[in-house]
């Protein structure tokens, strides 16, 4: 039996192609949703881009019929714009204010009441990313669902960590230490992703273990090349940091993704690796560092000064780490060092569109606040010989239309995990301080 799906505005702004995600069912867009989309299309950000894309898609559907009637979507389903079903008679006692959310609820409730009078009635379902809209719908007896088809993974325990732990026999462990290699034939029943790390433990000797990395074909396990190495005075403090350094120093892995909660050392390790390879080894001509401009809490508004002065408050976390690496303790010392080097560029992602970045070590911090479209834009900027590192914590989302399962960083991790050119690791243990670790765990 087919269903009727009423879409909230935030679903369309999250995924402009969401109207095609409901199969052979009927998709209804209340007129107020079109009004809200229209109010957003002038924005010069991802929300505005999605609003304009929705407008174009709906306009294209007009060639197939009249929008207030059913127009085919090409997947067996139909879409229509609902114009005249915003009666508040059933809502006036509960939700008095005629807000846009309440108008969408009114449309859904009216459609549901209509279906009750039909012999072969259809389920009417409201789809919204807004939790409170779904709560209000439930209070009115309306079926409400979140829009989940844009999720890369469904649950936190399904996310790719970049490593796995296995138990092997003492004989196999000895072979790894002697031959410095294991194949899939030595590990029956095991399957690996390219550049995945493997923590091997002896079945009977609990104190015996080994750390290996899978090759680009996903068929051989080999010891780490950079295990335990110090980079710019920074030594790995745990096994995941060893994995991170291995990925950061490998020129044959041009895409590295790294996730972890606050204080796990993502940014510091990456900056140290970038400085080593640009300033010392000369593997890259420039260290390019950027992060999205997304405020935490209430925005402080416009900032005075030239571009660099405006950017500095947003980029201060990067400068804090650079001060530590350069041991710059005096006022203005870091600025003099960076001016003298000239190969380190700290910028906002606002200015990356249209650029080509060859032979550069590119660090994108706070990548969890990027949408799928934005992260695609960034990765397609990487020129020949460049290495891109995406850092972030998917549990700390500041973007209003993203969550830990739909953000650009998680999207890249899952889409690239079986590609030979990429590597990933999830940092687990905080190393900033005991206070920072407890705050990350308890709060």
Coordinates of C-alpha atoms in Angstrom, one line a residue:
X1 CA 0.0 0.0 0.0
X2 CA 1.5 3.4 -1.0
X3 CA 1.9 6.2 1.5
X4 CA 1.8 10.0 1.6
X5 CA 4.9 11.8 2.8
X6 CA 4.6 15.4 3.8
X7 CA 8.1 17.1 3.7
X8 CA 9.3 19.8 6.1
X9 CA 11.5 22.6 4.7
X10 CA 14.6 21.4 6.6
X11 CA 14.5 18.1 4.7
X12 CA 14.8 19.9 1.3
X13 CA 17.5 22.2 2.6
X14 CA 19.5 19.3 3.9
X15 CA 19.2 17.3 0.7
X16 CA 17.7 19.0 -2.4
X17 CA 17.1 15.6 -4.0
X18 CA 15.2 14.2 -1.1
X19 CA 11.9 14.3 -3.0
X20 CA 13.2 11.4 -5.0
X21 CA 14.0 9.3 -1.9
X22 CA 10.5 7.9 -1.1
X23 CA 10.1 5.4 -3.8
X24 CA 6.6 4.6 -5.4
X25 CA 4.7 6.9 -2.9
X26 CA 3.2 10.3 -3.0
X27 CA 5.3 13.3 -1.8
X28 CA 3.5 16.4 -0.7
X29 CA 5.1 19.9 -0.3
X30 CA 2.9 22.3 1.6
X31 CA 2.8 25.8 0.0
X32 CA 4.4 27.3 3.1
X33 CA 7.5 25.0 2.5
X34 CA 8.0 26.7 -0.9
X35 CA 7.7 30.1 0.8
X36 CA 10.4 29.1 3.3
X37 CA 12.7 27.7 0.6
X38 CA 12.2 31.0 -1.4
X39 CA 13.3 33.0 1.7
X40 CA 16.6 31.1 1.9
X41 CA 17.6 31.1 -1.8
X42 CA 19.5 34.4 -1.5
X43 CA 21.8 33.1 1.1
X44 CA 25.4 32.8 -0.1
X45 CA 26.1 29.6 1.8
X46 CA 25.3 25.9 1.6
X47 CA 21.7 26.5 2.7
X48 CA 21.2 29.1 -0.1
X49 CA 22.8 26.7 -2.7
X50 CA 20.4 23.9 -1.6
X51 CA 17.4 26.3 -1.7
X52 CA 18.3 27.3 -5.3
X53 CA 18.8 23.6 -6.3
X54 CA 15.4 22.7 -4.9
X55 CA 13.8 25.6 -6.8
X56 CA 15.4 24.3 -10.1
X57 CA 14.3 20.7 -9.5
X58 CA 10.7 21.7 -8.8
X59 CA 10.6 24.0 -11.8
X60 CA 11.9 21.2 -14.0
X61 CA 9.0 19.0 -12.7
X62 CA 6.5 21.6 -14.0
X63 CA 7.2 20.3 -17.5
X64 CA 5.6 16.9 -16.5
X65 CA 2.3 18.4 -15.4
X66 CA 0.6 20.8 -13.0
X67 CA 2.3 21.0 -9.6
X68 CA -0.9 21.2 -7.5
X69 CA -1.9 17.9 -9.1
X70 CA 0.3 14.8 -9.2
X71 CA 3.5 15.0 -11.3
X72 CA 5.6 11.9 -11.8
X73 CA 9.0 11.7 -10.2
X74 CA 10.4 9.0 -12.4
X75 CA 10.8 6.4 -9.7
X76 CA 7.2 5.3 -9.6
X77 CA 6.2 8.0 -7.2
X78 CA 4.5 11.3 -7.5
X79 CA 4.8 14.8 -6.1
X80 CA 2.4 17.6 -5.6
X81 CA 2.2 21.0 -4.0
X82 CA -0.6 21.3 -1.5
X83 CA -2.2 24.8 -1.5
X84 CA -5.4 25.0 0.4
X85 CA -5.3 22.7 3.4
X86 CA -4.0 25.0 6.2
X87 CA -7.1 25.0 8.4
X88 CA -6.2 25.6 12.1
X89 CA -9.5 24.4 13.5
X90 CA -8.0 21.3 14.9
X91 CA -4.9 23.0 16.1
X92 CA -6.3 26.2 17.7
X93 CA -6.7 24.7 21.2
X94 CA -3.2 23.1 21.3
X95 CA -0.9 25.3 19.1
X96 CA -2.4 28.8 18.9
X97 CA 0.3 30.6 17.0
X98 CA 0.1 30.2 13.2
X99 CA 3.8 29.6 12.8
X100 CA 5.2 27.9 9.7
X101 CA 5.8 24.7 11.6
X102 CA 2.2 24.7 12.7
X103 CA 1.0 25.3 9.2
X104 CA 2.9 22.2 8.0
X105 CA 1.3 20.3 10.9
X106 CA -2.1 21.6 9.8
X107 CA -1.6 20.4 6.3
X108 CA -0.6 16.9 7.5
X109 CA -3.5 16.6 9.9
X110 CA -6.0 17.6 7.2
X111 CA -4.6 15.1 4.8
X112 CA -4.7 12.4 7.5
X113 CA -8.4 13.2 8.3
X114 CA -9.2 13.0 4.6
X115 CA -7.6 9.6 4.3
X116 CA -9.7 8.4 7.2
X117 CA -12.8 8.8 5.1
X118 CA -11.4 6.7 2.2
X119 CA -11.9 2.9 2.1
X120 CA -8.4 2.2 1.0
X121 CA -6.7 4.8 3.1
X122 CA -3.0 5.6 2.9
X123 CA -0.7 6.4 5.8
X124 CA 0.2 10.1 6.0
X125 CA 3.7 10.6 7.3
X126 CA 5.4 13.9 8.2
X127 CA 9.1 13.9 7.5
X128 CA 11.1 16.5 9.4
X129 CA 14.7 17.0 10.7
X130 CA 13.2 19.2 13.5
X131 CA 12.9 17.1 16.7
X132 CA 10.2 19.4 18.2
X133 CA 8.1 19.3 15.0
X134 CA 8.1 15.5 15.3
X135 CA 7.2 15.7 19.0
X136 CA 4.3 18.0 18.2
X137 CA 3.1 15.7 15.4
X138 CA 3.1 12.8 17.8
X139 CA 1.0 14.8 20.2
X140 CA -1.5 15.3 17.4
X141 CA -1.6 11.6 16.5
X142 CA 0.4 12.2 13.3
X143 CA 3.1 9.7 12.2
X144 CA 6.4 11.5 12.1
X145 CA 9.8 10.4 10.9
X146 CA 13.3 11.8 10.7
X147 CA 14.9 11.9 7.2
X148 CA 17.6 9.2 7.4
X149 CA 18.5 8.4 3.8
X150 CA 21.2 11.0 3.8
X151 CA 23.0 9.2 6.6
X152 CA 26.3 7.5 5.7
X153 CA 26.0 5.1 8.7
X154 CA 23.0 4.4 10.9
X155 CA 24.7 4.1 14.3
X156 CA 27.9 5.2 16.0
X157 CA 29.2 1.6 16.4
X158 CA 29.1 1.2 12.6
X159 CA 31.6 4.0 11.9
X160 CA 34.9 3.0 10.4
X161 CA 37.8 3.4 13.0
X162 CA 40.7 2.6 10.6
X163 CA 42.0 -0.3 12.7
X164 CA 40.9 -3.6 14.0
X165 CA 42.1 -6.0 16.7
X166 CA 42.7 -9.7 16.0
X167 CA 44.0 -12.7 17.9
X168 CA 46.5 -15.0 16.2
X169 CA 48.6 -18.0 17.1
X170 CA 52.2 -17.7 18.4
X171 CA 53.4 -19.4 15.2
X172 CA 51.8 -16.7 13.1
X173 CA 53.1 -14.0 15.4
X174 CA 56.7 -15.3 15.1
X175 CA 56.3 -15.5 11.3
X176 CA 55.4 -11.8 11.2
X177 CA 58.4 -10.8 13.3
X178 CA 60.7 -13.0 11.2
X179 CA 59.4 -12.3 7.7
X180 CA 58.0 -8.7 8.4
X181 CA 54.9 -9.7 6.4
X182 CA 51.7 -11.7 6.6
X183 CA 49.2 -12.5 3.8
X184 CA 45.5 -13.3 3.9
X185 CA 46.5 -17.0 3.6
X186 CA 48.2 -16.6 7.0
X187 CA 45.0 -15.1 8.5
X188 CA 42.1 -17.3 7.3
X189 CA 38.6 -15.7 7.6
X190 CA 40.0 -12.1 7.9
X191 CA 39.3 -9.3 5.4
X192 CA 40.9 -5.8 5.5
X193 CA 40.5 -2.4 3.9
X194 CA 43.5 -0.8 2.2
X195 CA 45.8 1.0 4.7
X196 CA 43.9 -0.4 7.6
X197 CA 45.8 -0.9 10.8
X198 CA 45.8 -4.3 12.6
X199 CA 46.6 -4.8 16.3
X200 CA 47.6 -8.4 16.5
X201 CA 47.6 -10.2 19.9
X202 CA 48.9 -13.7 20.8
X203 CA 46.1 -16.1 21.7
X204 CA 48.0 -17.5 24.7
X205 CA 50.7 -14.9 25.5
X206 CA 48.7 -11.8 26.5
X207 CA 51.9 -9.7 26.7
X208 CA 52.9 -10.4 23.1
X209 CA 51.4 -8.1 20.4
X210 CA 52.3 -6.5 17.1
X211 CA 51.1 -3.5 15.1
X212 CA 50.8 -3.8 11.3
X213 CA 49.4 -1.9 8.4
X214 CA 47.5 -3.4 5.5
X215 CA 49.0 -2.6 2.0
X216 CA 47.1 -0.7 -0.7
X217 CA 45.7 -3.9 -2.1
X218 CA 44.2 -5.0 1.2
X219 CA 46.1 -8.3 1.0
X220 CA 49.3 -8.1 3.0
X221 CA 50.2 -6.9 6.5
X222 CA 53.5 -5.2 7.0
X223 CA 55.2 -3.3 10.0
X224 CA 54.8 0.4 10.3
X225 CA 57.5 2.5 8.6
X226 CA 57.4 5.4 11.0
X227 CA 56.6 3.6 14.2
X228 CA 57.7 5.6 17.2
X229 CA 59.3 8.4 15.2
X230 CA 59.3 11.9 16.7
X231 CA 58.3 14.7 14.4
X232 CA 59.2 18.2 15.3
X233 CA 59.7 17.1 18.9
X234 CA 56.3 15.4 19.1
X235 CA 56.4 11.7 20.0
X236 CA 53.3 9.5 19.8
X237 CA 51.9 8.7 23.2
X238 CA 49.5 5.9 22.2
X239 CA 49.0 3.3 19.5
X240 CA 46.4 5.4 17.6
X241 CA 48.9 8.3 17.4
X242 CA 51.5 5.9 16.0
X243 CA 48.9 5.0 13.3
X244 CA 48.2 8.7 12.6
X245 CA 51.9 9.5 12.2
X246 CA 52.3 6.6 9.7
X247 CA 49.5 7.9 7.6
X248 CA 50.7 11.5 7.8
X249 CA 54.2 10.7 6.7
X250 CA 53.3 8.4 3.8
X251 CA 53.5 10.3 0.5
X252 CA 51.8 7.4 -1.3
X253 CA 48.6 8.1 0.7
X254 CA 47.3 11.5 -0.6
X255 CA 44.1 11.5 1.5
X256 CA 44.1 11.1 5.3
X257 CA 41.0 11.4 7.5
X258 CA 41.4 11.6 11.3
X259 CA 38.6 11.8 13.8
X260 CA 38.8 12.1 17.6
X261 CA 37.4 14.0 20.5
X262 CA 39.0 17.1 21.9
X263 CA 42.6 16.7 23.2
X264 CA 43.5 13.6 21.2
X265 CA 46.2 15.4 19.3
X266 CA 44.8 15.5 15.8
X267 CA 45.8 19.1 14.9
X268 CA 49.1 19.1 16.7
X269 CA 50.3 15.8 15.1
X270 CA 49.2 16.9 11.7
X271 CA 50.8 20.4 11.9
X272 CA 54.1 18.7 13.0
X273 CA 54.0 16.3 10.1
X274 CA 53.2 19.1 7.7
X275 CA 56.1 21.2 9.0
X276 CA 58.5 18.3 8.7
X277 CA 57.5 17.5 5.1
X278 CA 57.4 21.1 3.9
X279 CA 60.3 22.8 5.8
X280 CA 62.7 19.9 6.4
X281 CA 62.1 17.2 3.7
X282 CA 60.8 19.6 1.0
X283 CA 58.2 17.1 -0.1
X284 CA 55.7 19.9 -0.6
X285 CA 56.1 23.5 -1.5
X286 CA 53.5 24.9 0.8
X287 CA 51.7 24.1 4.1
X288 CA 48.0 25.2 3.5
X289 CA 45.9 25.2 6.7
X290 CA 42.1 26.1 6.6
X291 CA 39.0 25.6 8.7
X292 CA 35.3 26.4 8.1
X293 CA 33.9 29.6 9.6
X294 CA 31.2 28.3 11.9
X295 CA 30.7 30.0 15.3
X296 CA 30.1 28.2 18.5
X297 CA 27.2 29.8 20.3
X298 CA 26.1 33.3 19.4
X299 CA 28.0 34.9 16.5
X300 CA 30.0 38.0 17.5
X301 CA 29.1 39.8 14.3
X302 CA 31.4 41.6 11.9
X303 CA 35.1 42.0 12.9
X304 CA 37.2 45.1 12.1
X305 CA 40.4 45.2 10.1
X306 CA 41.8 43.6 7.0
X307 CA 41.3 40.0 5.9
X308 CA 44.1 38.5 8.1
X309 CA 42.9 40.5 11.1
X310 CA 39.3 39.3 10.6
X311 CA 40.5 35.6 10.2
X312 CA 42.8 35.5 13.2
X313 CA 40.1 34.9 15.9
X314 CA 38.7 32.0 13.8
X315 CA 42.2 30.6 13.2
X316 CA 43.5 31.0 16.7
X317 CA 43.4 27.3 17.5
X318 CA 45.8 26.8 14.6
X319 CA 48.1 29.5 15.8
X320 CA 48.1 28.1 19.4
X321 CA 49.5 24.8 18.1
X322 CA 52.0 26.6 15.9
X323 CA 53.3 28.6 18.9
X324 CA 53.8 25.3 20.7
X325 CA 55.7 23.7 17.8
X326 CA 57.9 26.8 17.2
X327 CA 58.3 27.4 21.0
X328 CA 57.2 31.0 20.4
X329 CA 56.5 32.5 23.8
X330 CA 56.9 36.2 23.2
X331 CA 54.3 38.6 21.9
X332 CA 54.5 38.8 18.1
X333 CA 57.2 36.1 17.8
X334 CA 55.1 33.7 15.9
X335 CA 54.1 36.3 13.3
X336 CA 57.8 37.1 12.7
X337 CA 58.6 33.3 12.3
X338 CA 55.7 32.8 9.8
X339 CA 56.6 35.9 7.8
X340 CA 60.2 34.6 7.6
X341 CA 59.2 31.2 6.4
X342 CA 56.6 32.2 3.9
X343 CA 55.5 28.7 3.0
X344 CA 52.8 28.4 5.7
X345 CA 49.4 29.8 4.7
X346 CA 46.4 29.9 7.1
X347 CA 43.1 30.7 5.4
X348 CA 39.4 30.3 5.7
X349 CA 37.7 27.8 3.5
X350 CA 35.5 30.7 2.1
X351 CA 38.3 31.4 -0.4
X352 CA 39.0 27.9 -1.7
X353 CA 36.4 27.6 -4.5
X354 CA 38.0 27.8 -7.9
X355 CA 41.5 27.4 -6.7
X356 CA 44.0 24.6 -7.7
X357 CA 46.5 23.5 -5.0
X358 CA 49.3 21.4 -6.4
X359 CA 52.3 20.0 -4.4
X360 CA 50.8 21.2 -1.1
X361 CA 50.3 19.7 2.3
X362 CA 46.6 20.7 2.9
X363 CA 45.1 20.5 6.4
X364 CA 41.4 21.1 6.8
X365 CA 40.5 21.4 10.5
X366 CA 37.0 21.1 12.0
X367 CA 35.9 19.2 8.9
X368 CA 32.9 17.8 10.7
X369 CA 31.2 21.2 10.0
X370 CA 31.4 20.7 6.3
X371 CA 28.5 19.4 4.2
X372 CA 28.9 16.7 1.6
X373 CA 29.0 19.3 -1.2
X374 CA 31.6 21.5 0.6
X375 CA 33.9 18.6 1.2
X376 CA 33.6 17.5 -2.4
X377 CA 34.6 21.1 -3.4
X378 CA 37.7 21.0 -1.2
X379 CA 38.9 17.6 -2.4
X380 CA 38.5 18.5 -6.0
X381 CA 40.9 21.5 -5.4
X382 CA 43.8 19.2 -4.6
X383 CA 46.3 19.3 -7.5
X384 CA 48.9 16.8 -8.5
X385 CA 51.4 15.9 -5.7
X386 CA 49.2 17.3 -2.9
X387 CA 48.2 15.6 0.3
X388 CA 44.9 16.4 2.0
X389 CA 44.2 15.8 5.7
X390 CA 40.7 16.2 7.0
X391 CA 40.4 16.5 10.8
X392 CA 37.5 16.7 13.2
X393 CA 35.2 15.3 15.8
X394 CA 31.8 14.2 14.4
X395 CA 30.3 14.5 17.9
X396 CA 30.9 18.3 18.0
X397 CA 28.7 19.6 15.2
X398 CA 28.1 23.4 15.1
X399 CA 26.3 23.4 11.7
X400 CA 22.5 23.7 12.1
X401 CA 21.7 21.2 9.4
X402 CA 24.3 18.5 10.1
X403 CA 24.8 15.7 12.6
X404 CA 27.4 13.1 13.3
X405 CA 26.0 10.8 10.6
X406 CA 25.4 13.3 7.8
X407 CA 28.4 15.6 7.9
X408 CA 31.1 15.8 5.2
X409 CA 33.9 14.3 7.3
X410 CA 31.9 11.1 8.1
X411 CA 30.9 11.0 4.4
X412 CA 34.5 11.0 3.2
X413 CA 35.6 8.4 5.8
X414 CA 32.9 5.9 4.7
X415 CA 33.2 6.6 0.9
X416 CA 37.0 6.3 0.8
X417 CA 37.6 3.5 3.3
X418 CA 38.1 0.9 0.5
X419 CA 40.2 3.2 -1.7
X420 CA 43.9 2.6 -2.1
X421 CA 44.8 6.3 -2.0
X422 CA 43.3 7.0 1.4
X423 CA 43.9 6.1 5.1
X424 CA 41.9 6.7 8.2
X425 CA 42.3 6.5 12.0
X426 CA 40.1 7.3 14.9
X427 CA 42.1 8.7 17.9
X428 CA 40.6 7.4 21.2
X429 CA 42.7 8.7 24.1
X430 CA 43.0 12.3 25.1
X431 CA 46.6 13.5 25.7
X432 CA 46.0 17.3 26.3
X433 CA 45.6 17.0 30.1
X434 CA 43.8 15.0 32.7
X435 CA 41.2 17.7 33.0
X436 CA 40.6 17.8 29.2
X437 CA 40.2 14.0 29.1
X438 CA 37.7 14.0 31.9
X439 CA 35.7 16.9 30.4
X440 CA 35.6 15.1 27.0
X441 CA 34.4 11.8 28.7
X442 CA 32.0 13.2 31.3
X443 CA 30.5 16.2 29.6

